[in-house]
Amino acid sequence: MTTPTALATDEARTRLHELTVIDVRTPGEYVGGHLPGALNIPLDQIQRALPDIRHATDRGDVLVVCASGARSQNACKILAENGITAATLSGGTEAWAADGHELHRSQSASRATWGMERQVRLTAGVIVLLGLLLGLVVHPAFQLISAGIAGGLVFSALTNTCGMAAMLAKLPHNRPRAADLDNTLAALRNR
């Protein structure tokens, strides 16, 4: 594969016709806007899709995309550990849109799910406020909840991982329906 580990948005746009694009965001995020022709295989489903992604690399280069680039880098690491070379889109769909490139939106979606980063910020904020409130009203020890979330956020920033996002990704609105993922994998095989 001749693709570098990361493609800038302009390079990806000019090569889009020759790339197999895999979007590793949650289905709700994907529906809210994705690169033209991108297939949605959430990060936590990458292992299941390995044979089909490996087959796709036989036909051309694979570009892995997420919102900002962190999840796609994690996906590329998983793929590399399994002998599959893939590139990531520098800055993700946020950079793609910021550079003026078109995002496709699903016509079937009644509403888009919030992006994972926004879901994490809301959840962390609610837990911190709840810990502080319970610490004031019930017992000061409840403030440890807020401290735990703060520590988790620091760890998340230092390691570029997010345990809370991994947990939130398991919620029903963030999960692909089995039929949707099966259809996506069939489309990947038939490209």
PDB file of C-alpha atoms in Angstrom:
ATOM      1  CA  MET A   1       0.000   0.000   0.000  1.00  0.00           C
ATOM      2  CA  THR A   2       1.391   3.389  -0.936  1.00  0.00           C
ATOM      3  CA  THR A   3      -0.866   5.460   1.303  1.00  0.00           C
ATOM      4  CA  PRO A   4       0.849   7.292   4.167  1.00  0.00           C
ATOM      5  CA  THR A   5      -0.502   6.766   7.682  1.00  0.00           C
ATOM      6  CA  ALA A   6      -2.498  10.011   7.483  1.00  0.00           C
ATOM      7  CA  LEU A   7      -4.052  11.850   4.560  1.00  0.00           C
ATOM      8  CA  ALA A   8      -4.869  15.555   4.514  1.00  0.00           C
ATOM      9  CA  THR A   9      -8.436  16.371   3.542  1.00  0.00           C
ATOM     10  CA  ASP A  10      -7.520  17.732   0.102  1.00  0.00           C
ATOM     11  CA  GLU A  11      -5.465  14.642  -0.771  1.00  0.00           C
ATOM     12  CA  ALA A  12      -8.234  12.361   0.472  1.00  0.00           C
ATOM     13  CA  ARG A  13     -10.783  14.275  -1.611  1.00  0.00           C
ATOM     14  CA  THR A  14      -8.765  13.880  -4.807  1.00  0.00           C
ATOM     15  CA  ARG A  15      -8.282  10.157  -4.128  1.00  0.00           C
ATOM     16  CA  LEU A  16     -11.790   9.463  -2.819  1.00  0.00           C
ATOM     17  CA  HIS A  17     -12.787   7.513  -5.939  1.00  0.00           C
ATOM     18  CA  GLU A  18      -9.973   4.992  -5.373  1.00  0.00           C
ATOM     19  CA  LEU A  19     -10.273   4.629  -1.586  1.00  0.00           C
ATOM     20  CA  THR A  20     -12.447   2.373   0.517  1.00  0.00           C
ATOM     21  CA  VAL A  21     -13.571   4.748   3.270  1.00  0.00           C
ATOM     22  CA  ILE A  22     -14.551   3.276   6.630  1.00  0.00           C
ATOM     23  CA  ASP A  23     -16.196   5.569   9.177  1.00  0.00           C
ATOM     24  CA  VAL A  24     -15.636   4.217  12.705  1.00  0.00           C
ATOM     25  CA  ARG A  25     -17.998   6.593  14.505  1.00  0.00           C
ATOM     26  CA  THR A  26     -21.272   5.491  16.052  1.00  0.00           C
ATOM     27  CA  PRO A  27     -24.230   5.047  13.681  1.00  0.00           C
ATOM     28  CA  GLY A  28     -25.877   8.202  15.031  1.00  0.00           C
ATOM     29  CA  GLU A  29     -22.766  10.276  14.353  1.00  0.00           C
ATOM     30  CA  TYR A  30     -22.416   8.723  10.890  1.00  0.00           C
ATOM     31  CA  VAL A  31     -26.002   9.603   9.981  1.00  0.00           C
ATOM     32  CA  GLY A  32     -25.327  13.217  10.966  1.00  0.00           C
ATOM     33  CA  GLY A  33     -22.805  13.558   8.124  1.00  0.00           C
ATOM     34  CA  HIS A  34     -20.102  11.407   6.577  1.00  0.00           C
ATOM     35  CA  LEU A  35     -17.661  11.396   3.674  1.00  0.00           C
ATOM     36  CA  PRO A  36     -19.243  10.453   0.338  1.00  0.00           C
ATOM     37  CA  GLY A  37     -19.211   6.679  -0.084  1.00  0.00           C
ATOM     38  CA  ALA A  38     -18.069   5.976   3.481  1.00  0.00           C
ATOM     39  CA  LEU A  39     -19.179   2.737   5.095  1.00  0.00           C
ATOM     40  CA  ASN A  40     -20.078   2.790   8.794  1.00  0.00           C
ATOM     41  CA  ILE A  41     -18.251   0.189  10.870  1.00  0.00           C
ATOM     42  CA  PRO A  42     -18.113   1.466  14.460  1.00  0.00           C
ATOM     43  CA  LEU A  43     -14.769   1.149  16.222  1.00  0.00           C
ATOM     44  CA  ASP A  44     -16.066  -1.519  18.585  1.00  0.00           C
ATOM     45  CA  GLN A  45     -17.096  -3.641  15.573  1.00  0.00           C
ATOM     46  CA  ILE A  46     -13.735  -3.486  13.744  1.00  0.00           C
ATOM     47  CA  GLN A  47     -12.685  -6.954  14.929  1.00  0.00           C
ATOM     48  CA  ARG A  48     -15.813  -8.457  13.371  1.00  0.00           C
ATOM     49  CA  ALA A  49     -15.091  -6.692  10.085  1.00  0.00           C
ATOM     50  CA  LEU A  50     -11.407  -7.681   9.795  1.00  0.00           C
ATOM     51  CA  PRO A  51     -11.843 -10.297   7.035  1.00  0.00           C
ATOM     52  CA  ASP A  52     -13.891  -7.918   4.900  1.00  0.00           C
ATOM     53  CA  ILE A  53     -11.494  -5.005   5.460  1.00  0.00           C
ATOM     54  CA  ARG A  54      -8.543  -7.265   4.599  1.00  0.00           C
ATOM     55  CA  HIS A  55     -10.352  -8.212   1.379  1.00  0.00           C
ATOM     56  CA  ALA A  56     -10.922  -4.514   0.613  1.00  0.00           C
ATOM     57  CA  THR A  57      -7.167  -3.836   0.844  1.00  0.00           C
ATOM     58  CA  ASP A  58      -6.655  -6.353  -1.956  1.00  0.00           C
ATOM     59  CA  ARG A  59      -8.599  -3.988  -4.222  1.00  0.00           C
ATOM     60  CA  GLY A  60      -7.086  -0.698  -3.061  1.00  0.00           C
ATOM     61  CA  ASP A  61      -6.215   1.574  -0.183  1.00  0.00           C
ATOM     62  CA  VAL A  62      -8.376   1.935   2.919  1.00  0.00           C
ATOM     63  CA  LEU A  63      -9.025   5.258   4.632  1.00  0.00           C
ATOM     64  CA  VAL A  64     -10.381   5.181   8.186  1.00  0.00           C
ATOM     65  CA  VAL A  65     -12.353   8.215   9.358  1.00  0.00           C
ATOM     66  CA  CYS A  66     -13.915   9.464  12.604  1.00  0.00           C
ATOM     67  CA  ALA A  67     -14.922  12.866  13.963  1.00  0.00           C
ATOM     68  CA  SER A  68     -11.476  14.257  14.811  1.00  0.00           C
ATOM     69  CA  GLY A  69      -8.963  11.491  14.126  1.00  0.00           C
ATOM     70  CA  ALA A  70      -8.497   9.809  17.523  1.00  0.00           C
ATOM     71  CA  ARG A  71     -10.826   6.833  16.970  1.00  0.00           C
ATOM     72  CA  SER A  72      -9.592   6.332  13.419  1.00  0.00           C
ATOM     73  CA  GLN A  73      -6.004   6.203  14.719  1.00  0.00           C
ATOM     74  CA  ASN A  74      -7.093   3.541  17.213  1.00  0.00           C
ATOM     75  CA  ALA A  75      -8.803   1.633  14.409  1.00  0.00           C
ATOM     76  CA  CYS A  76      -5.652   1.836  12.266  1.00  0.00           C
ATOM     77  CA  LYS A  77      -3.646   0.407  15.174  1.00  0.00           C
ATOM     78  CA  ILE A  78      -6.076  -2.520  15.477  1.00  0.00           C
ATOM     79  CA  LEU A  79      -5.902  -3.076  11.728  1.00  0.00           C
ATOM     80  CA  ALA A  80      -2.084  -2.909  11.761  1.00  0.00           C
ATOM     81  CA  GLU A  81      -1.958  -5.473  14.587  1.00  0.00           C
ATOM     82  CA  ASN A  82      -3.897  -7.751  12.252  1.00  0.00           C
ATOM     83  CA  GLY A  83      -1.659  -7.147   9.248  1.00  0.00           C
ATOM     84  CA  ILE A  84      -3.928  -4.622   7.540  1.00  0.00           C
ATOM     85  CA  THR A  85      -2.508  -1.290   6.428  1.00  0.00           C
ATOM     86  CA  ALA A  86      -4.841   1.692   6.465  1.00  0.00           C
ATOM     87  CA  ALA A  87      -4.560   5.463   6.594  1.00  0.00           C
ATOM     88  CA  THR A  88      -6.498   7.902   8.732  1.00  0.00           C
ATOM     89  CA  LEU A  89      -7.978  11.240   7.701  1.00  0.00           C
ATOM     90  CA  SER A  90      -6.101  14.056   9.444  1.00  0.00           C
ATOM     91  CA  GLY A  91      -8.614  15.933  11.582  1.00  0.00           C
ATOM     92  CA  GLY A  92     -11.488  13.598  10.681  1.00  0.00           C
ATOM     93  CA  THR A  93     -14.857  14.700   9.378  1.00  0.00           C
ATOM     94  CA  GLU A  94     -14.549  17.940  11.360  1.00  0.00           C
ATOM     95  CA  ALA A  95     -11.519  18.953   9.278  1.00  0.00           C
ATOM     96  CA  TRP A  96     -13.198  17.643   6.106  1.00  0.00           C
ATOM     97  CA  ALA A  97     -16.209  19.916   6.659  1.00  0.00           C
ATOM     98  CA  ALA A  98     -14.071  22.856   7.842  1.00  0.00           C
ATOM     99  CA  ASP A  99     -12.121  22.667   4.571  1.00  0.00           C
ATOM    100  CA  GLY A 100     -15.397  23.043   2.662  1.00  0.00           C
ATOM    101  CA  HIS A 101     -15.793  19.452   1.500  1.00  0.00           C
ATOM    102  CA  GLU A 102     -19.249  17.940   1.252  1.00  0.00           C
ATOM    103  CA  LEU A 103     -20.657  15.615   3.895  1.00  0.00           C
ATOM    104  CA  HIS A 104     -23.431  13.212   2.966  1.00  0.00           C
ATOM    105  CA  ARG A 105     -26.352  12.920   5.334  1.00  0.00           C
ATOM    106  CA  SER A 106     -28.746  10.003   5.528  1.00  0.00           C
ATOM    107  CA  GLN A 107     -32.233  10.818   4.302  1.00  0.00           C
ATOM    108  CA  SER A 108     -33.742   8.128   6.544  1.00  0.00           C
ATOM    109  CA  ALA A 109     -32.598   9.678   9.800  1.00  0.00           C
ATOM    110  CA  SER A 110     -35.284  11.438  11.782  1.00  0.00           C
ATOM    111  CA  ARG A 111     -32.663  13.019  14.068  1.00  0.00           C
ATOM    112  CA  ALA A 112     -28.948  12.720  14.435  1.00  0.00           C
ATOM    113  CA  THR A 113     -27.379  11.495  17.638  1.00  0.00           C
ATOM    114  CA  TRP A 114     -24.984  13.877  19.303  1.00  0.00           C
ATOM    115  CA  GLY A 115     -21.334  13.355  18.526  1.00  0.00           C
ATOM    116  CA  MET A 116     -19.443  11.202  21.004  1.00  0.00           C
ATOM    117  CA  GLU A 117     -17.373  14.133  22.286  1.00  0.00           C
ATOM    118  CA  ARG A 118     -20.555  16.052  23.081  1.00  0.00           C
ATOM    119  CA  GLN A 119     -22.078  13.014  24.797  1.00  0.00           C
ATOM    120  CA  VAL A 120     -18.932  12.649  26.928  1.00  0.00           C
ATOM    121  CA  ARG A 121     -18.942  16.334  27.894  1.00  0.00           C
ATOM    122  CA  LEU A 122     -22.602  16.154  28.941  1.00  0.00           C
ATOM    123  CA  THR A 123     -22.151  12.934  30.915  1.00  0.00           C
ATOM    124  CA  ALA A 124     -18.980  14.133  32.651  1.00  0.00           C
ATOM    125  CA  GLY A 125     -20.586  17.474  33.512  1.00  0.00           C
ATOM    126  CA  VAL A 126     -23.723  15.867  34.929  1.00  0.00           C
ATOM    127  CA  ILE A 127     -21.701  13.431  37.054  1.00  0.00           C
ATOM    128  CA  VAL A 128     -19.420  16.199  38.361  1.00  0.00           C
ATOM    129  CA  LEU A 129     -22.395  18.396  39.280  1.00  0.00           C
ATOM    130  CA  LEU A 130     -24.181  15.451  40.878  1.00  0.00           C
ATOM    131  CA  GLY A 131     -21.089  14.584  42.932  1.00  0.00           C
ATOM    132  CA  LEU A 132     -20.754  18.174  44.119  1.00  0.00           C
ATOM    133  CA  LEU A 133     -24.452  18.458  44.946  1.00  0.00           C
ATOM    134  CA  LEU A 134     -24.501  15.166  46.853  1.00  0.00           C
ATOM    135  CA  GLY A 135     -21.317  16.271  48.627  1.00  0.00           C
ATOM    136  CA  LEU A 136     -23.066  19.411  49.838  1.00  0.00           C
ATOM    137  CA  VAL A 137     -26.437  17.888  50.673  1.00  0.00           C
ATOM    138  CA  VAL A 138     -25.740  14.297  51.747  1.00  0.00           C
ATOM    139  CA  HIS A 139     -22.094  13.725  52.687  1.00  0.00           C
ATOM    140  CA  PRO A 140     -18.774  15.337  51.672  1.00  0.00           C
ATOM    141  CA  ALA A 141     -17.441  11.956  50.539  1.00  0.00           C
ATOM    142  CA  PHE A 142     -19.667  12.202  47.448  1.00  0.00           C
ATOM    143  CA  GLN A 143     -17.278  14.879  46.154  1.00  0.00           C
ATOM    144  CA  LEU A 144     -14.903  11.988  45.398  1.00  0.00           C
ATOM    145  CA  ILE A 145     -17.180  11.211  42.442  1.00  0.00           C
ATOM    146  CA  SER A 146     -16.317  14.593  40.935  1.00  0.00           C
ATOM    147  CA  ALA A 147     -12.622  14.049  41.675  1.00  0.00           C
ATOM    148  CA  GLY A 148     -12.792  10.651  39.971  1.00  0.00           C
ATOM    149  CA  ILE A 149     -14.290  12.163  36.823  1.00  0.00           C
ATOM    150  CA  ALA A 150     -11.637  14.912  36.836  1.00  0.00           C
ATOM    151  CA  GLY A 151      -8.910  12.274  37.124  1.00  0.00           C
ATOM    152  CA  GLY A 152     -10.490  10.297  34.304  1.00  0.00           C
ATOM    153  CA  LEU A 153     -10.537  13.363  32.069  1.00  0.00           C
ATOM    154  CA  VAL A 154      -6.853  14.037  32.761  1.00  0.00           C
ATOM    155  CA  PHE A 155      -5.993  10.397  32.037  1.00  0.00           C
ATOM    156  CA  SER A 156      -8.087  10.578  28.861  1.00  0.00           C
ATOM    157  CA  ALA A 157      -6.195  13.625  27.644  1.00  0.00           C
ATOM    158  CA  LEU A 158      -2.769  12.157  28.453  1.00  0.00           C
ATOM    159  CA  THR A 159      -3.445   8.807  26.777  1.00  0.00           C
ATOM    160  CA  ASN A 160      -5.710  10.034  23.958  1.00  0.00           C
ATOM    161  CA  THR A 161      -8.256   7.396  24.986  1.00  0.00           C
ATOM    162  CA  CYS A 162     -11.659   7.744  26.579  1.00  0.00           C
ATOM    163  CA  GLY A 163     -13.194   5.094  28.776  1.00  0.00           C
ATOM    164  CA  MET A 164     -16.396   7.097  29.101  1.00  0.00           C
ATOM    165  CA  ALA A 165     -16.763   7.210  25.306  1.00  0.00           C
ATOM    166  CA  ALA A 166     -16.240   3.452  25.170  1.00  0.00           C
ATOM    167  CA  MET A 167     -19.020   2.994  27.727  1.00  0.00           C
ATOM    168  CA  LEU A 168     -21.358   5.469  26.007  1.00  0.00           C
ATOM    169  CA  ALA A 169     -20.765   3.714  22.669  1.00  0.00           C
ATOM    170  CA  LYS A 170     -22.535   0.683  24.139  1.00  0.00           C
ATOM    171  CA  LEU A 171     -25.810   2.575  24.635  1.00  0.00           C
ATOM    172  CA  PRO A 172     -28.580   1.512  22.221  1.00  0.00           C
ATOM    173  CA  HIS A 173     -28.712   4.805  20.315  1.00  0.00           C
ATOM    174  CA  ASN A 174     -24.973   4.507  19.599  1.00  0.00           C
ATOM    175  CA  ARG A 175     -25.068   0.877  18.452  1.00  0.00           C
ATOM    176  CA  PRO A 176     -25.608  -0.358  14.915  1.00  0.00           C
ATOM    177  CA  ARG A 177     -28.503  -2.673  14.342  1.00  0.00           C
ATOM    178  CA  ALA A 178     -27.216  -6.118  13.418  1.00  0.00           C
ATOM    179  CA  ALA A 179     -28.897  -5.912  10.015  1.00  0.00           C
ATOM    180  CA  ASP A 180     -27.278  -2.530   9.294  1.00  0.00           C
ATOM    181  CA  LEU A 181     -23.806  -3.835  10.096  1.00  0.00           C
ATOM    182  CA  ASP A 182     -24.416  -7.005   8.066  1.00  0.00           C
ATOM    183  CA  ASN A 183     -25.511  -4.848   5.098  1.00  0.00           C
ATOM    184  CA  THR A 184     -22.422  -2.655   5.490  1.00  0.00           C
ATOM    185  CA  LEU A 185     -20.105  -5.668   5.550  1.00  0.00           C
ATOM    186  CA  ALA A 186     -21.862  -7.098   2.469  1.00  0.00           C
ATOM    187  CA  ALA A 187     -21.379  -3.756   0.684  1.00  0.00           C
ATOM    188  CA  LEU A 188     -17.699  -3.800   1.672  1.00  0.00           C
ATOM    189  CA  ARG A 189     -17.302  -7.329   0.243  1.00  0.00           C
ATOM    190  CA  ASN A 190     -19.039  -6.357  -3.009  1.00  0.00           C
ATOM    191  CA  ARG A 191     -17.005  -3.223  -3.754  1.00  0.00           C
TER     192      ARG A 191
END
